PDB file of C-alpha atoms in Angstrom:
ATOM      1  CA  VAL A   1     -13.483  31.322   1.243  1.00 35.00           C
ATOM      2  CA  SER A   2     -10.202  32.435   1.635  1.00 36.00           C
ATOM      3  CA  THR A   3      -7.573  32.622  -0.966  1.00 36.00           C
ATOM      4  CA  GLN A   4      -5.268  32.431   0.964  1.00 38.00           C
ATOM      5  CA  SER A   5      -2.287  29.603  -1.046  1.00 37.00           C
ATOM      6  CA  THR A   6       0.367  28.367   0.770  1.00 37.00           C
ATOM      7  CA  GLY A   7       2.757  26.741  -2.528  1.00 39.00           C
ATOM      8  CA  PHE A   8       1.923  24.065  -0.574  1.00 36.00           C
ATOM      9  CA  THR A   9      -1.628  23.338  -0.356  1.00 40.00           C
ATOM     10  CA  CYS A  10      -4.830  25.659  -0.671  1.00 42.00           C
ATOM     11  CA  LEU A  11      -7.679  26.230   1.627  1.00 41.00           C
ATOM     12  CA  MET A  12     -11.522  25.904   0.390  1.00 44.00           C
ATOM     13  CA  SER A  13     -13.980  25.808   2.785  1.00 46.00           C
ATOM     14  CA  GLU A  14     -17.401  24.272   2.284  1.00 44.00           C
ATOM     15  CA  VAL A  15     -19.894  26.737   3.711  1.00 52.00           C
ATOM     16  CA  GLY A  16     -22.765  26.289   1.151  1.00 63.00           C
ATOM     17  CA  VAL A  17     -23.432  29.513  -0.450  1.00 71.00           C
ATOM     18  CA  ALA A  18     -26.348  30.686  -3.928  1.00 69.00           C
ATOM     19  CA  PRO A  19     -24.789  29.926  -7.031  1.00 70.00           C
ATOM     20  CA  PRO A  20     -24.006  32.446  -9.219  1.00 71.00           C
ATOM     21  CA  ALA A  21     -26.555  33.092 -12.093  1.00 67.00           C
ATOM     22  CA  HIS A  22     -23.873  31.889 -14.947  1.00 65.00           C
ATOM     23  CA  HIS A  23     -20.668  30.389 -14.682  1.00 69.00           C
ATOM     24  CA  VAL A  24     -17.505  33.054 -13.441  1.00 75.00           C
ATOM     25  CA  ASP A  25     -14.162  32.221 -12.407  1.00 88.00           C
ATOM     26  CA  THR A  26     -13.407  31.267  -9.542  1.00 93.00           C
ATOM     27  CA  ILE A  27     -10.574  30.124  -7.085  1.00 93.00           C
ATOM     28  CA  PHE A  28     -10.116  26.758  -8.680  1.00 95.00           C
ATOM     29  CA  GLY A  29      -9.599  28.392 -11.886  1.00 94.00           C
ATOM     30  CA  LYS A  30      -6.576  30.662 -11.139  1.00 94.00           C
ATOM     31  CA  ILE A  31      -5.553  27.798  -9.854  1.00 95.00           C
ATOM     32  CA  VAL A  32      -5.680  25.931 -12.143  1.00 94.00           C
ATOM     33  CA  ARG A  33      -3.877  27.784 -15.046  1.00 92.00           C
ATOM     34  CA  GLY A  34      -1.101  28.988 -12.126  1.00 93.00           C
ATOM     35  CA  GLU A  35      -2.439  31.759 -11.444  1.00 95.00           C
ATOM     36  CA  ILE A  36      -2.490  31.166  -7.587  1.00 94.00           C
ATOM     37  CA  PRO A  37       0.415  29.354  -6.432  1.00 93.00           C
ATOM     38  CA  CYS A  38      -0.277  25.590  -5.532  1.00 95.00           C
ATOM     39  CA  LYS A  39       2.243  22.434  -4.834  1.00 96.00           C
ATOM     40  CA  PHE A  40       0.110  19.971  -7.181  1.00 97.00           C
ATOM     41  CA  ILE A  41       0.454  16.395  -6.155  1.00 98.00           C
ATOM     42  CA  HIS A  42      -1.367  15.014  -9.175  1.00 98.00           C
ATOM     43  CA  GLU A  43      -1.502  16.871 -12.358  1.00 97.00           C
ATOM     44  CA  ASP A  44      -2.495  16.124 -15.863  1.00 98.00           C
ATOM     45  CA  GLU A  45      -4.506  17.269 -18.954  1.00 98.00           C
ATOM     46  CA  HIS A  46      -7.853  16.281 -17.625  1.00 98.00           C
ATOM     47  CA  CYS A  47      -7.476  17.313 -13.748  1.00 98.00           C
ATOM     48  CA  VAL A  48      -5.279  18.897 -10.570  1.00 98.00           C
ATOM     49  CA  ALA A  49      -4.617  17.900  -7.631  1.00 98.00           C
ATOM     50  CA  PHE A  50      -3.621  18.921  -4.435  1.00 98.00           C
ATOM     51  CA  HIS A  51      -4.015  19.201  -0.006  1.00 97.00           C
ATOM     52  CA  ASP A  52      -6.773  20.970   1.799  1.00 94.00           C
ATOM     53  CA  LEU A  53      -5.172  23.988   3.984  1.00 85.00           C
ATOM     54  CA  ASN A  54      -8.907  22.980   6.267  1.00 90.00           C
ATOM     55  CA  PRO A  55      -8.381  19.095   6.289  1.00 95.00           C
ATOM     56  CA  GLN A  56     -11.033  17.968   7.708  1.00 95.00           C
ATOM     57  CA  ALA A  57      -9.552  14.097   7.841  1.00 96.00           C
ATOM     58  CA  PRO A  58      -5.835  13.791   8.899  1.00 97.00           C
ATOM     59  CA  THR A  59      -5.219  13.184   4.988  1.00 98.00           C
ATOM     60  CA  HIS A  60      -7.499  15.525   2.523  1.00 98.00           C
ATOM     61  CA  PHE A  61      -6.806  16.380  -0.733  1.00 98.00           C
ATOM     62  CA  LEU A  62      -9.161  18.313  -3.536  1.00 98.00           C
ATOM     63  CA  VAL A  63      -9.640  16.868  -7.250  1.00 98.00           C
ATOM     64  CA  ILE A  64     -10.216  19.503  -9.594  1.00 98.00           C
ATOM     65  CA  PRO A  65     -10.885  19.075 -13.880  1.00 98.00           C
ATOM     66  CA  ARG A  66      -9.342  21.605 -15.575  1.00 97.00           C
ATOM     67  CA  LYS A  67     -12.604  22.162 -17.244  1.00 96.00           C
ATOM     68  CA  PRO A  68     -14.893  24.962 -15.135  1.00 94.00           C
ATOM     69  CA  ILE A  69     -18.182  22.675 -14.483  1.00 96.00           C
ATOM     70  CA  MET A  70     -19.713  24.990 -11.421  1.00 96.00           C
ATOM     71  CA  GLN A  71     -21.372  21.931 -10.713  1.00 96.00           C
ATOM     72  CA  LEU A  72     -21.768  17.956 -10.317  1.00 98.00           C
ATOM     73  CA  SER A  73     -25.883  18.937 -11.350  1.00 97.00           C
ATOM     74  CA  LYS A  74     -24.700  21.105 -13.891  1.00 96.00           C
ATOM     75  CA  ALA A  75     -22.163  18.349 -16.256  1.00 97.00           C
ATOM     76  CA  GLU A  76     -23.083  16.780 -19.098  1.00 97.00           C
ATOM     77  CA  ASP A  77     -23.726  13.884 -20.433  1.00 98.00           C
ATOM     78  CA  SER A  78     -20.504  14.348 -22.688  1.00 98.00           C
ATOM     79  CA  ASP A  79     -18.555  14.904 -19.256  1.00 98.00           C
ATOM     80  CA  ALA A  80     -19.215  11.469 -18.821  1.00 98.00           C
ATOM     81  CA  ASN A  81     -14.871  10.117 -19.207  1.00 98.00           C
ATOM     82  CA  LEU A  82     -14.255  13.262 -17.267  1.00 98.00           C
ATOM     83  CA  LEU A  83     -16.157  12.909 -14.419  1.00 98.00           C
ATOM     84  CA  GLY A  84     -15.078   9.477 -14.758  1.00 98.00           C
ATOM     85  CA  HIS A  85     -11.681  10.132 -14.568  1.00 98.00           C
ATOM     86  CA  LEU A  86     -12.084  12.495 -11.479  1.00 98.00           C
ATOM     87  CA  LEU A  87     -13.398   8.695  -9.335  1.00 98.00           C
ATOM     88  CA  LEU A  88     -10.323   7.272 -11.661  1.00 98.00           C
ATOM     89  CA  THR A  89      -6.892   9.960 -10.469  1.00 98.00           C
ATOM     90  CA  ALA A  90      -8.683  10.554  -6.867  1.00 98.00           C
ATOM     91  CA  ARG A  91      -8.100   6.424  -6.324  1.00 98.00           C
ATOM     92  CA  LYS A  92      -4.295   6.647  -7.528  1.00 98.00           C
ATOM     93  CA  VAL A  93      -3.565   9.790  -5.761  1.00 98.00           C
ATOM     94  CA  ALA A  94      -5.288   7.292  -2.141  1.00 98.00           C
ATOM     95  CA  HIS A  95      -3.347   5.377  -3.176  1.00 98.00           C
ATOM     96  CA  GLN A  96       0.250   6.972  -3.766  1.00 97.00           C
ATOM     97  CA  ILE A  97      -0.454   8.921  -0.443  1.00 97.00           C
ATOM     98  CA  GLY A  98      -1.036   6.152   1.269  1.00 97.00           C
ATOM     99  CA  LEU A  99      -4.781   5.631   2.273  1.00 98.00           C
ATOM    100  CA  ASP A 100      -4.838   1.659   1.551  1.00 96.00           C
ATOM    101  CA  ASN A 101      -6.610   1.571   4.657  1.00 96.00           C
ATOM    102  CA  GLY A 102     -10.101   3.298   3.014  1.00 97.00           C
ATOM    103  CA  PHE A 103     -11.168   7.165   2.173  1.00 98.00           C
ATOM    104  CA  ARG A 104     -14.245   8.883   1.636  1.00 98.00           C
ATOM    105  CA  ILE A 105     -15.210  10.919  -1.457  1.00 98.00           C
ATOM    106  CA  VAL A 106     -17.158  13.832  -1.185  1.00 97.00           C
ATOM    107  CA  ILE A 107     -18.942  16.025  -3.718  1.00 98.00           C
ATOM    108  CA  ASN A 108     -20.549  19.631  -2.221  1.00 96.00           C
ATOM    109  CA  ASP A 109     -23.942  20.391  -4.749  1.00 97.00           C
ATOM    110  CA  GLY A 110     -24.826  24.230  -4.598  1.00 95.00           C
ATOM    111  CA  ARG A 111     -25.869  25.620  -1.649  1.00 93.00           C
ATOM    112  CA  ASN A 112     -28.006  22.942   0.046  1.00 94.00           C
ATOM    113  CA  GLY A 113     -24.768  20.363   0.081  1.00 95.00           C
ATOM    114  CA  GLY A 114     -22.339  23.197   0.892  1.00 93.00           C
ATOM    115  CA  GLN A 115     -20.621  24.343  -2.507  1.00 94.00           C
ATOM    116  CA  THR A 116     -19.068  27.543  -1.898  1.00 91.00           C
ATOM    117  CA  VAL A 117     -16.832  27.362  -4.903  1.00 94.00           C
ATOM    118  CA  TYR A 118     -18.532  26.916  -7.768  1.00 95.00           C
ATOM    119  CA  HIS A 119     -16.098  24.946  -9.856  1.00 96.00           C
ATOM    120  CA  LEU A 120     -16.871  20.881  -9.163  1.00 97.00           C
ATOM    121  CA  HIS A 121     -14.667  19.733  -6.830  1.00 98.00           C
ATOM    122  CA  VAL A 122     -14.186  16.137  -5.147  1.00 98.00           C
ATOM    123  CA  HIS A 123     -12.702  15.915  -1.931  1.00 98.00           C
ATOM    124  CA  VAL A 124     -10.648  13.235  -0.785  1.00 98.00           C
ATOM    125  CA  LEU A 125     -10.442  12.858   2.897  1.00 98.00           C
ATOM    126  CA  GLY A 126      -8.674   9.757   4.921  1.00 98.00           C
ATOM    127  CA  GLY A 127      -6.252   8.656   7.591  1.00 97.00           C
ATOM    128  CA  ARG A 128      -9.172   8.158   9.922  1.00 96.00           C
ATOM    129  CA  SER A 129     -12.555   5.962  10.201  1.00 95.00           C
ATOM    130  CA  LEU A 130     -14.598   7.965   9.426  1.00 95.00           C
ATOM    131  CA  GLY A 131     -18.593   8.388  11.054  1.00 93.00           C
ATOM    132  CA  TRP A 132     -21.944   7.481   9.416  1.00 92.00           C
ATOM    133  CA  PRO A 133     -23.891   9.513   8.717  1.00 88.00           C
ATOM    134  CA  PRO A 134     -21.835  12.913   8.176  1.00 81.00           C
ATOM    135  CA  GLY A 135     -22.004  15.863   8.518  1.00 67.00           C
TER     136      GLY A 135
END
């Protein structure tokens, strides 16, 4: 995982690593708190969104919650509204940047799911026809 940032996008690599034994601060926590500069394409009280520096499609952005949830499988029932908000934000931003022909949502969970940053994040990919099955 690189911690590079350009002020416009932030680089994330998704090659799975084992989760930490307990919550640790991540690059996403630092981005949310403004410790690492990043140009947000969306920001509200619950989440932020920004373009990925290493895009896997012509359009590739991330939506991350401000609340540090390590991974989807660790989310609690009380996070239901926040999890819904992340998906609605992904839809809203996708529409705003012109992904009118469709897009893909990806949430990597755990080592086998390809997660490297243990702060829940939603990938939104589009701008071309995406094959199936992925990976």
